[in-house]
Coordinates of N, CA and C in Angstrom, one line a residue:
M1 N -116.4 177.0 96.7 CA -115.6 176.9 97.9 C -116.2 175.8 98.8
T2 N -115.3 174.9 99.2 CA -115.7 173.8 100.2 C -116.3 174.5 101.4
T3 N -117.4 174.1 101.9 CA -118.1 174.7 103.0 C -118.7 173.6 103.9
L4 N -118.6 173.8 105.2 CA -119.3 172.9 106.2 C -120.2 173.7 107.0
R5 N -121.5 173.2 107.1 CA -122.5 173.8 108.0 C -123.0 172.7 108.9
I6 N -123.1 173.0 110.2 CA -123.6 172.1 111.2 C -124.9 172.6 111.7
Y7 N -125.9 171.7 111.5 CA -127.3 172.0 111.9 C -127.7 171.2 113.2
R8 N -128.5 171.8 114.0 CA -129.2 171.0 115.0 C -130.5 170.5 114.4
E9 N -130.8 169.2 114.7 CA -131.9 168.6 114.0 C -133.2 169.4 114.3
Q10 N -133.3 170.0 115.5 CA -134.5 170.7 115.9 C -134.5 172.1 115.2
Q11 N -133.4 172.6 114.7 CA -133.4 173.9 114.1 C -132.8 173.8 112.7
P12 N -133.5 173.1 111.7 CA -132.9 172.8 110.4 C -132.8 174.1 109.5
D13 N -133.3 175.2 110.0 CA -133.2 176.4 109.1 C -132.0 177.3 109.5
Q14 N -131.3 177.0 110.6 CA -130.2 177.8 111.1 C -129.0 177.0 111.4
P15 N -127.9 177.1 110.6 CA -126.7 176.3 111.0 C -126.1 176.9 112.2
K16 N -125.6 176.0 113.0 CA -124.9 176.4 114.3 C -123.4 176.8 113.9
V17 N -122.8 176.2 113.0 CA -121.4 176.5 112.6 C -121.4 176.5 111.1
V18 N -120.7 177.5 110.6 CA -120.4 177.6 109.1 C -118.9 177.9 109.0
T19 N -118.2 177.1 108.2 CA -116.8 177.4 107.9 C -116.4 177.0 106.5
D20 N -115.5 177.7 106.0 CA -114.9 177.3 104.7 C -113.4 177.2 104.8
D21 N -112.9 177.2 106.1 CA -111.5 177.0 106.3 C -111.2 175.5 106.3
P22 N -110.4 175.0 105.4 CA -110.1 173.6 105.2 C -109.6 172.9 106.5
S23 N -108.8 173.6 107.3 CA -108.3 173.0 108.5 C -109.4 172.8 109.6
D24 N -110.3 173.8 109.6 CA -111.5 173.7 110.5 C -112.4 172.5 110.0
I25 N -112.6 172.5 108.7 CA -113.5 171.4 108.2 C -112.9 170.0 108.5
Q26 N -111.6 169.9 108.3 CA -110.9 168.6 108.6 C -111.0 168.3 110.1
R27 N -110.8 169.2 110.9 CA -110.9 169.0 112.4 C -112.3 168.6 112.8
L28 N -113.3 169.4 112.4 CA -114.6 169.1 112.8 C -115.1 167.7 112.3
L29 N -114.8 167.4 111.1 CA -115.2 166.1 110.5 C -114.4 165.0 111.2
E30 N -113.1 165.2 111.5 CA -112.3 164.1 112.1 C -112.9 163.8 113.5
E31 N -113.4 164.8 114.2 CA -114.0 164.6 115.5 C -115.2 163.6 115.4
Q32 N -115.8 163.5 114.2 CA -116.9 162.5 114.0 C -116.4 161.2 113.3
G33 N -115.1 161.1 113.1 CA -114.6 159.9 112.5 C -114.6 159.9 111.0
V34 N -114.8 161.1 110.4 CA -114.9 161.3 109.0 C -113.6 161.8 108.4
R35 N -113.1 161.1 107.4 CA -111.8 161.5 106.8 C -112.1 162.6 105.8
F36 N -111.3 163.7 105.8 CA -111.4 164.7 104.8 C -110.0 165.2 104.4
E37 N -109.8 165.2 103.1 CA -108.5 165.6 102.6 C -108.7 166.4 101.3
Q38 N -107.6 167.1 101.0 CA -107.6 167.8 99.7 C -106.4 167.4 98.9
W39 N -106.6 166.8 97.8 CA -105.6 166.3 96.9 C -105.2 167.3 95.9
P40 N -104.0 167.3 95.4 CA -103.6 168.3 94.4 C -104.4 168.1 93.0
T41 N -104.5 169.2 92.3 CA -105.2 169.2 91.0 C -104.3 168.5 90.0
R42 N -104.9 167.8 89.1 CA -104.3 167.2 88.0 C -104.9 167.8 86.7
D43 N -104.1 168.2 85.8 CA -104.6 168.8 84.5 C -105.1 167.7 83.6
L44 N -106.5 167.6 83.6 CA -107.2 166.6 82.8 C -108.2 167.3 81.9
P45 N -108.5 166.8 80.7 CA -109.5 167.3 79.9 C -110.9 167.0 80.6
A46 N -111.9 167.8 80.3 CA -113.2 167.6 80.9 C -113.8 166.2 80.5
D47 N -113.4 165.7 79.3 CA -113.9 164.4 78.9 C -112.9 163.3 79.1
A48 N -112.1 163.4 80.1 CA -111.1 162.4 80.4 C -111.7 161.1 80.7
S49 N -111.2 160.0 80.2 CA -111.7 158.6 80.4 C -111.5 158.2 81.9
Q50 N -112.2 157.2 82.3 CA -112.0 156.6 83.6 C -110.6 156.2 83.8
D51 N -110.0 155.5 82.8 CA -108.6 155.1 82.9 C -107.6 156.2 83.1
A52 N -107.9 157.3 82.3 CA -107.0 158.5 82.4 C -107.1 159.1 83.8
I53 N -108.3 159.2 84.3 CA -108.5 159.8 85.7 C -107.8 158.9 86.7
L54 N -108.1 157.6 86.7 CA -107.5 156.7 87.7 C -105.9 156.7 87.6
E55 N -105.4 156.8 86.4 CA -104.0 156.9 86.2 C -103.4 158.2 86.8
A56 N -104.1 159.3 86.6 CA -103.6 160.6 87.1 C -103.6 160.6 88.6
Y57 N -104.5 159.9 89.2 CA -104.5 159.9 90.7 C -104.1 158.5 91.3
A58 N -103.3 157.8 90.5 CA -102.8 156.5 90.9 C -102.1 156.4 92.2
D59 N -101.3 157.4 92.5 CA -100.5 157.4 93.8 C -101.4 157.6 95.0
E60 N -102.4 158.5 94.9 CA -103.3 158.8 96.0 C -104.2 157.6 96.2
V61 N -104.7 157.0 95.1 CA -105.6 155.8 95.2 C -104.9 154.7 95.8
A62 N -103.6 154.4 95.3 CA -102.8 153.3 95.9 C -102.6 153.5 97.4
R63 N -102.3 154.7 97.8 CA -102.1 155.0 99.2 C -103.3 154.6 100.1
L64 N -104.5 155.1 99.6 CA -105.7 154.8 100.3 C -106.0 153.3 100.3
T65 N -105.8 152.7 99.1 CA -106.1 151.2 98.9 C -105.2 150.4 99.9
D66 N -103.9 150.8 100.0 CA -103.0 150.1 100.9 C -103.4 150.3 102.4
E67 N -103.8 151.5 102.7 CA -104.1 151.9 104.1 C -105.4 151.3 104.5
C68 N -106.4 151.3 103.6 CA -107.8 150.9 104.0 C -108.3 149.6 103.4
G69 N -107.5 149.0 102.5 CA -107.9 147.7 102.0 C -109.0 147.7 101.0
F70 N -109.1 148.8 100.2 CA -110.1 148.8 99.2 C -109.9 147.8 98.1
Q71 N -110.9 147.3 97.5 CA -110.9 146.2 96.5 C -111.0 146.8 95.1
T72 N -111.8 147.9 94.9 CA -112.0 148.4 93.6 C -112.1 149.9 93.6
A73 N -111.8 150.5 92.5 CA -111.9 152.0 92.3 C -112.6 152.2 90.9
D74 N -113.5 153.2 90.8 CA -114.0 153.5 89.5 C -114.3 155.0 89.5
V75 N -114.8 155.5 88.4 CA -115.1 156.9 88.2 C -116.6 157.0 87.8
V76 N -117.2 158.0 88.5 CA -118.6 158.3 88.1 C -118.7 159.8 87.7
S77 N -119.4 160.0 86.7 CA -119.6 161.4 86.2 C -121.1 161.6 85.9
L78 N -121.5 162.8 86.2 CA -122.9 163.2 85.9 C -122.9 164.7 85.5
S79 N -123.6 164.9 84.4 CA -123.7 166.3 83.9 C -125.2 166.7 83.8
A80 N -125.4 168.0 83.7 CA -126.8 168.6 83.7 C -127.6 168.1 82.5
D81 N -126.9 167.7 81.4 CA -127.6 167.3 80.2 C -128.0 165.8 80.2
N82 N -127.7 165.1 81.3 CA -128.0 163.7 81.4 C -129.5 163.5 81.6
P83 N -130.2 162.8 80.7 CA -131.6 162.6 80.8 C -132.1 161.9 82.0
N84 N -131.2 161.2 82.7 CA -131.6 160.5 84.0 C -131.1 161.2 85.2
K85 N -130.8 162.5 85.1 CA -130.3 163.2 86.3 C -131.3 163.3 87.4
D86 N -132.6 163.5 87.1 CA -133.6 163.6 88.2 C -133.7 162.3 89.0
A87 N -133.7 161.2 88.3 CA -133.8 159.8 89.0 C -132.5 159.6 89.7
A88 N -131.3 160.0 89.2 CA -130.1 159.8 89.9 C -130.1 160.6 91.2
R89 N -130.6 161.8 91.1 CA -130.6 162.7 92.3 C -131.5 162.0 93.4
R90 N -132.7 161.6 93.0 CA -133.6 161.0 94.0 C -133.0 159.8 94.6
K91 N -132.2 159.0 93.9 CA -131.6 157.8 94.5 C -130.8 158.0 95.7
F92 N -130.2 159.2 95.8 CA -129.3 159.4 97.0 C -129.8 160.4 98.0
L93 N -131.1 160.9 97.8 CA -131.6 162.0 98.7 C -132.2 161.5 100.0
D94 N -132.4 160.2 100.1 CA -133.0 159.7 101.4 C -131.8 159.2 102.3
E95 N -132.0 159.4 103.6 CA -131.0 159.0 104.6 C -130.8 157.5 104.5
H96 N -129.5 157.1 104.5 CA -129.1 155.7 104.4 C -127.8 155.5 105.0
T97 N -127.4 154.2 105.1 CA -126.1 153.8 105.7 C -125.5 152.8 104.7
H98 N -124.2 152.5 104.9 CA -123.6 151.4 104.1 C -122.8 150.5 105.1
S99 N -122.5 149.3 104.7 CA -121.7 148.4 105.5 C -120.2 148.6 105.2
E100 N -119.8 149.6 104.5 CA -118.4 150.0 104.2 C -118.3 151.5 104.1
D101 N -117.1 152.0 104.2 CA -116.9 153.4 104.1 C -117.3 153.9 102.7
E102 N -118.0 155.1 102.6 CA -118.3 155.7 101.3 C -117.2 156.7 101.1
V103 N -116.4 156.4 100.1 CA -115.2 157.3 99.8 C -115.4 157.9 98.4
R104 N -115.3 159.2 98.4 CA -115.4 160.0 97.1 C -114.4 161.0 97.0
F105 N -113.7 161.1 95.9 CA -112.8 162.2 95.6 C -113.3 162.9 94.4
F106 N -113.5 164.3 94.5 CA -114.1 165.1 93.5 C -113.0 165.6 92.5
V107 N -113.0 165.0 91.3 CA -112.1 165.3 90.3 C -112.5 166.7 89.7
R108 N -113.8 166.9 89.5 CA -114.3 168.1 89.1 C -115.7 168.3 89.6
G109 N -116.2 169.5 89.6 CA -117.6 169.8 90.1 C -117.7 169.8 91.6
Q110 N -119.0 169.5 92.0 CA -119.3 169.5 93.4 C -120.5 168.7 93.8
G111 N -120.7 168.5 95.1 CA -121.9 167.8 95.6 C -121.9 168.0 97.1
L112 N -123.1 167.8 97.6 CA -123.4 168.1 99.0 C -123.6 166.8 99.8
F113 N -122.8 166.5 100.8 CA -123.0 165.3 101.6 C -123.6 165.8 103.0
Y114 N -124.6 165.1 103.5 CA -125.2 165.4 104.7 C -124.9 164.2 105.6
L115 N -124.3 164.4 106.8 CA -123.9 163.4 107.7 C -124.6 163.6 109.0
H116 N -125.4 162.6 109.5 CA -126.3 162.7 110.6 C -125.6 162.0 111.8
F117 N -125.3 162.8 112.8 CA -124.7 162.4 114.1 C -125.5 162.8 115.2
G118 N -126.3 161.9 115.9 CA -127.1 162.3 117.0 C -128.1 163.3 116.6
D119 N -128.1 164.5 117.3 CA -129.1 165.5 117.0 C -128.5 166.6 116.1
R120 N -127.4 166.3 115.4 CA -126.8 167.2 114.5 C -126.6 166.6 113.1
V121 N -126.6 167.5 112.1 CA -126.4 167.2 110.7 C -125.3 168.1 110.2
Y122 N -124.2 167.4 109.7 CA -123.1 168.1 109.1 C -123.3 168.1 107.6
A123 N -123.4 169.3 107.0 CA -123.6 169.4 105.6 C -122.3 169.9 105.0
I124 N -121.7 169.1 104.2 CA -120.4 169.5 103.6 C -120.5 169.6 102.1
L125 N -120.3 170.8 101.6 CA -120.3 171.0 100.1 C -118.8 170.7 99.7
C126 N -118.7 169.5 99.0 CA -117.4 169.0 98.5 C -117.2 169.5 97.1
Q127 N -116.0 170.0 96.8 CA -115.7 170.5 95.5 C -114.5 169.8 94.9
Q128 N -114.1 170.3 93.8 CA -112.9 169.7 93.1 C -111.7 169.7 94.1
N129 N -111.0 168.5 94.1 CA -109.9 168.2 95.0 C -110.2 167.7 96.4
D130 N -111.5 167.7 96.7 CA -111.9 167.2 98.1 C -112.1 165.7 98.1
L131 N -111.6 165.1 99.1 CA -111.8 163.7 99.4 C -112.6 163.6 100.7
I132 N -113.7 162.8 100.7 CA -114.4 162.5 101.9 C -114.6 161.0 102.0
S133 N -114.4 160.6 103.2 CA -114.7 159.1 103.5 C -115.6 159.1 104.7
V134 N -116.9 158.7 104.4 CA -117.9 158.6 105.4 C -117.9 157.2 106.0
P135 N -117.6 157.1 107.3 CA -117.5 155.7 107.9 C -118.7 154.8 107.7
D136 N -118.5 153.5 107.6 CA -119.6 152.6 107.5 C -120.5 152.8 108.7
G137 N -121.8 152.6 108.5 CA -122.8 152.8 109.5 C -123.3 154.2 109.8
T138 N -122.6 155.2 109.1 CA -123.0 156.6 109.4 C -124.2 156.9 108.5
R139 N -125.2 157.5 109.2 CA -126.4 157.9 108.5 C -126.1 159.1 107.7
H140 N -126.5 159.1 106.4 CA -126.1 160.2 105.6 C -127.0 160.2 104.3
W141 N -126.8 161.3 103.5 CA -127.4 161.3 102.2 C -126.6 162.3 101.3
F142 N -126.9 162.3 100.0 CA -126.1 163.1 99.1 C -127.0 163.8 98.2
D143 N -126.7 165.1 97.9 CA -127.5 165.9 97.0 C -126.6 166.5 96.0
M144 N -126.8 166.1 94.7 CA -126.0 166.6 93.6 C -126.6 167.8 93.0
G145 N -127.8 168.3 93.4 CA -128.5 169.4 92.9 C -129.3 169.1 91.6
P146 N -130.1 170.0 91.2 CA -131.0 169.8 90.0 C -130.2 169.8 88.7
E147 N -129.0 170.4 88.7 CA -128.2 170.5 87.4 C -126.8 170.0 87.8
P148 N -126.7 168.7 88.0 CA -125.4 168.1 88.5 C -124.3 168.3 87.5
E149 N -123.1 168.5 88.1 CA -121.9 168.6 87.3 C -120.7 168.1 88.2
F150 N -120.4 166.9 88.1 CA -119.3 166.4 88.9 C -118.7 165.1 88.2
T151 N -117.5 164.8 88.6 CA -116.8 163.6 88.3 C -116.1 163.2 89.6
C152 N -116.3 162.0 90.1 CA -115.7 161.5 91.3 C -115.0 160.1 91.1
I153 N -113.9 160.0 91.8 CA -113.4 158.6 92.0 C -114.0 158.0 93.2
R154 N -114.5 156.8 93.1 CA -115.1 156.0 94.2 C -114.2 154.9 94.5
L155 N -114.1 154.6 95.8 CA -113.3 153.4 96.3 C -114.2 152.6 97.1
F156 N -114.1 151.2 96.9 CA -115.0 150.3 97.5 C -114.2 149.1 98.1
S157 N -114.7 148.7 99.3 CA -114.2 147.4 99.9 C -115.0 146.3 99.3
N158 N -116.2 146.5 99.1 CA -117.1 145.5 98.5 C -117.1 145.6 97.0
P159 N -116.7 144.5 96.3 CA -116.6 144.6 94.8 C -118.0 144.8 94.2
D160 N -119.1 144.6 94.9 CA -120.4 144.9 94.4 C -120.7 146.4 94.2
G161 N -119.9 147.2 94.8 CA -120.1 148.7 94.7 C -121.1 149.2 95.7
W162 N -121.8 150.3 95.3 CA -122.7 151.0 96.1 C -123.9 150.2 96.5
V163 N -124.0 149.9 97.8 CA -125.1 149.2 98.4 C -125.6 149.9 99.6
A164 N -126.9 150.4 99.6 CA -127.4 151.2 100.6 C -128.5 150.5 101.4
S165 N -128.5 150.9 102.7 CA -129.6 150.5 103.6 C -130.3 151.7 104.0
F166 N -131.5 152.0 103.6 CA -132.3 153.2 103.8 C -132.9 153.1 105.2
T167 N -132.8 154.3 106.0 CA -133.3 154.3 107.4 C -134.8 154.5 107.5
G168 N -135.4 155.1 106.5 CA -136.8 155.3 106.6 C -137.1 156.6 107.3
E169 N -136.1 157.3 107.8 CA -136.3 158.6 108.5 C -136.5 159.7 107.4
D170 N -137.3 160.8 107.8 CA -137.6 161.9 106.9 C -136.7 163.1 107.1
I171 N -135.6 163.0 107.9 CA -134.8 164.1 108.2 C -134.2 164.8 106.9
A172 N -133.9 164.1 105.9 CA -133.4 164.7 104.7 C -134.4 165.7 104.1
S173 N -135.7 165.5 104.2 CA -136.6 166.4 103.7 C -136.8 167.7 104.5
R174 N -136.2 167.7 105.7 CA -136.4 168.8 106.7 C -135.2 169.8 106.6
L175 N -134.1 169.4 105.9 CA -133.0 170.3 105.9 C -132.9 171.0 104.5
P176 N -132.2 172.1 104.5 CA -132.1 172.8 103.2 C -131.4 171.9 102.1
R177 N -131.9 172.0 100.9 CA -131.4 171.2 99.8 C -130.2 172.0 99.2
Y178 N -129.6 171.3 98.2 CA -128.4 171.9 97.5 C -128.7 173.3 97.0
E179 N -129.8 173.5 96.4 CA -130.1 174.9 95.8 C -130.1 175.9 96.9
S180 N -130.7 175.6 98.1 CA -130.7 176.6 99.2 C -129.3 176.9 99.7
M181 N -128.5 175.8 99.8 CA -127.1 176.0 100.3 C -126.3 176.8 99.4
L182 N -126.4 176.6 98.1 CA -125.6 177.4 97.1 C -126.1 178.8 97.1
G183 N -127.4 179.1 97.3 CA -127.9 180.4 97.4 C -127.3 181.1 98.6
A184 N -127.2 180.4 99.7 CA -126.7 181.0 101.0 C -125.2 181.2 100.8
A185 N -124.5 180.3 100.1 CA -123.1 180.4 99.9 C -122.7 181.6 99.0
G186 N -123.6 181.8 98.0 CA -123.2 182.8 97.0 C -123.5 184.2 97.5

């Protein structure tokens, strides 16, 4: 279930707000300039190709591309049996920013985005059918967990794709990781 937790930076062990209501999540994220939507499910096989996934969601991708001026779209998948899963997880676990919006639509699986606004961190567990658009310049990080299972459509304004500027801050190490969040959610 999609869940949002809001932490105060000084109290990283106790979330101030916890909600799994999609309208609350959308409202709270929108207040920070973050787009959150839920798209309809498409019946796709687990091993669907990038082309098949992009074709299935062509209308939604076209709408966002027209509205936001995206240049490219691709699909990224990661499974627990991937031998590079630990390195992939580490790549995204430190706080960073981008010079473009980071847009992800979860075709399957889940992942945890942390968004850092002032003295608060919004931790949103995104799942199948969730779209999140993290505005450019927003300090954030992503945790896919130790046994990742997800497929996402990514949209980019920059044809070079994912380019991060790391902040050097240690805040990501002070908040609960994916494993703790799922334990609390379960």
